Coordinates of C-alpha atoms in Angstrom, one line a residue:
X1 CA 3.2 8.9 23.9
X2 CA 4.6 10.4 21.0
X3 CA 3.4 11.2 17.3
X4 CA 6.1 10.2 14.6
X5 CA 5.1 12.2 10.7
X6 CA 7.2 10.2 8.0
X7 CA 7.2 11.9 4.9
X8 CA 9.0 10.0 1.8
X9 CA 8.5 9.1 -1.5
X10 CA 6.3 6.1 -2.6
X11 CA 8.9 4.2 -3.5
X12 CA 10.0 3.9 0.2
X13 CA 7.1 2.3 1.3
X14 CA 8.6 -1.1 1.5
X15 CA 11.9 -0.3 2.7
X16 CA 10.2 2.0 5.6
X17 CA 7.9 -0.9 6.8
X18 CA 10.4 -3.3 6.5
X19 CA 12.3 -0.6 9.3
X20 CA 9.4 -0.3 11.4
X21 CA 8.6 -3.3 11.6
X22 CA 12.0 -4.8 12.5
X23 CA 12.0 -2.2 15.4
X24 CA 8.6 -3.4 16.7
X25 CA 6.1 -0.9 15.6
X26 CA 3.2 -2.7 14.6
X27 CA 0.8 0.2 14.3
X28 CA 0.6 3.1 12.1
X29 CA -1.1 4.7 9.1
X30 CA -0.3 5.1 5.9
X31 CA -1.4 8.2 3.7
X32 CA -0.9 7.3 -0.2
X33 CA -0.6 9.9 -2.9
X34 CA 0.6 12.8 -1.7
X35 CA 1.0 15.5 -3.6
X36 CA 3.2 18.7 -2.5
X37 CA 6.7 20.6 -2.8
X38 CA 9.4 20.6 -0.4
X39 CA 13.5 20.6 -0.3
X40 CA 13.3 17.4 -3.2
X41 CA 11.0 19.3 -6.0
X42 CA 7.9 19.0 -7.0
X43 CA 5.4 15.7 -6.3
X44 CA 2.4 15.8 -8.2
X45 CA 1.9 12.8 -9.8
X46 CA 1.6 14.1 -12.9
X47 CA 3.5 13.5 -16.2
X48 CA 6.3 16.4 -15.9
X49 CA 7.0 15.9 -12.2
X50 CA 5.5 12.3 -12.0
X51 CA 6.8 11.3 -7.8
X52 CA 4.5 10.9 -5.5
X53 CA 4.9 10.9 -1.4
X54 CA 3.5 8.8 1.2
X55 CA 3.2 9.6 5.0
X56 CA 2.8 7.0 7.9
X57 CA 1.5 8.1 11.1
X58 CA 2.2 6.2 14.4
X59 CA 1.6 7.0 17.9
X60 CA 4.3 5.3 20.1
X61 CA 6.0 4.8 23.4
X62 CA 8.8 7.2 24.0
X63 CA 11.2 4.4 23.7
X64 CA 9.7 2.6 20.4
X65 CA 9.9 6.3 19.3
X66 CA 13.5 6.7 19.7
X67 CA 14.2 3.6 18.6
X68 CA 12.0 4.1 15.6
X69 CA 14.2 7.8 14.6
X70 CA 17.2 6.4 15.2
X71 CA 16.5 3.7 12.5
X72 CA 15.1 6.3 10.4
X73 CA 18.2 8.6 11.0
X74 CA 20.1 5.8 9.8
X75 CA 18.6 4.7 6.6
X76 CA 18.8 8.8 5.3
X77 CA 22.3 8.6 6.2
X78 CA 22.6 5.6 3.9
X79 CA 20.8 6.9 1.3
X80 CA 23.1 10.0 1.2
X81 CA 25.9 8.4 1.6
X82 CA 25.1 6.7 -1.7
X83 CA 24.5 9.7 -3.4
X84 CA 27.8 11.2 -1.9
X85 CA 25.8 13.9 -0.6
X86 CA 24.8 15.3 -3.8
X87 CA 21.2 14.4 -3.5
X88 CA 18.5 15.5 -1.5
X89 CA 16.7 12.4 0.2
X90 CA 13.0 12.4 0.1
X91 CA 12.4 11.3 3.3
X92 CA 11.7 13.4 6.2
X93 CA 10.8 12.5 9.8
X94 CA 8.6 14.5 12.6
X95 CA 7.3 14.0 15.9
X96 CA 6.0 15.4 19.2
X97 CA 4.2 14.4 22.0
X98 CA 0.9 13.2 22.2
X99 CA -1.9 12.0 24.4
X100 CA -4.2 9.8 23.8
X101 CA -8.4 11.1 24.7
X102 CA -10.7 8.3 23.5

C-alpha cells in the first residue's frame, strides 16, 4: 500500500475529486483549513493573506497510486502551462509506503 499527501489550495477541492475519482479512488480524507507557508506564500485565512489549503489523505494500491500521480502530475503541468510558468502552483503531492495494522 501506499500513502498519497495532497496539499493544494481550497479552491482545488473540486477539480482534485473530480481527478480521483475518475481514476478510481474512492477513499480518502480530506483536511479543510489549513493554514501554513510554503513555495506559494502565506495561507492563513486571514484578511491580508486570505488562501487557505486543503490536504486529502489516501491509502492505495501501488497501481491506483501511480495512476493517481500521474493524473496529478498532469493537472500541475496544466495549471503551469496556463500561467506560462510564471506562477507557482499550489498543489503539491507526497507519498510513501504504508502498511496497514488494524
Amino acid at each position: 500500500m501506499r500513502t498519497l499527501i495532497i496539499v493544494a489550495r481550497d479552491t482545488m477541492l473540486g477539480d482534485l475529486e473530480e481527478l480521483l475519482h475518475k481514476n478510481g479512488v474512492t477513499a480518502y480524507t480530506i483536511l479543510s483549513n489549513v493554514m501554513g507557508k510554503g513555495v506559494t506564500g502565506r495561507v492563513y485565512g486571514t484578511f491580508l493573506n486570505p488562501d487557505i489549503n486543503a490536504i486529502i489523505f489516501a491509502v492505495l494500491p501501488p497501481e491506483q497510486a501511480d495512476r493517481a500521480v500521474s493524473a496529478l502530475k498532469s493537472l500541475h503541468t496544466e495549471r503551469k502551462d496556463a500561467t506560462h510558468g510564471q506562477q507557482a502552483i499550489p498543489l503539491k503531492v507526497f507519498s510513501f509506503p504504508c502498511e496497514e495494522n488494524v
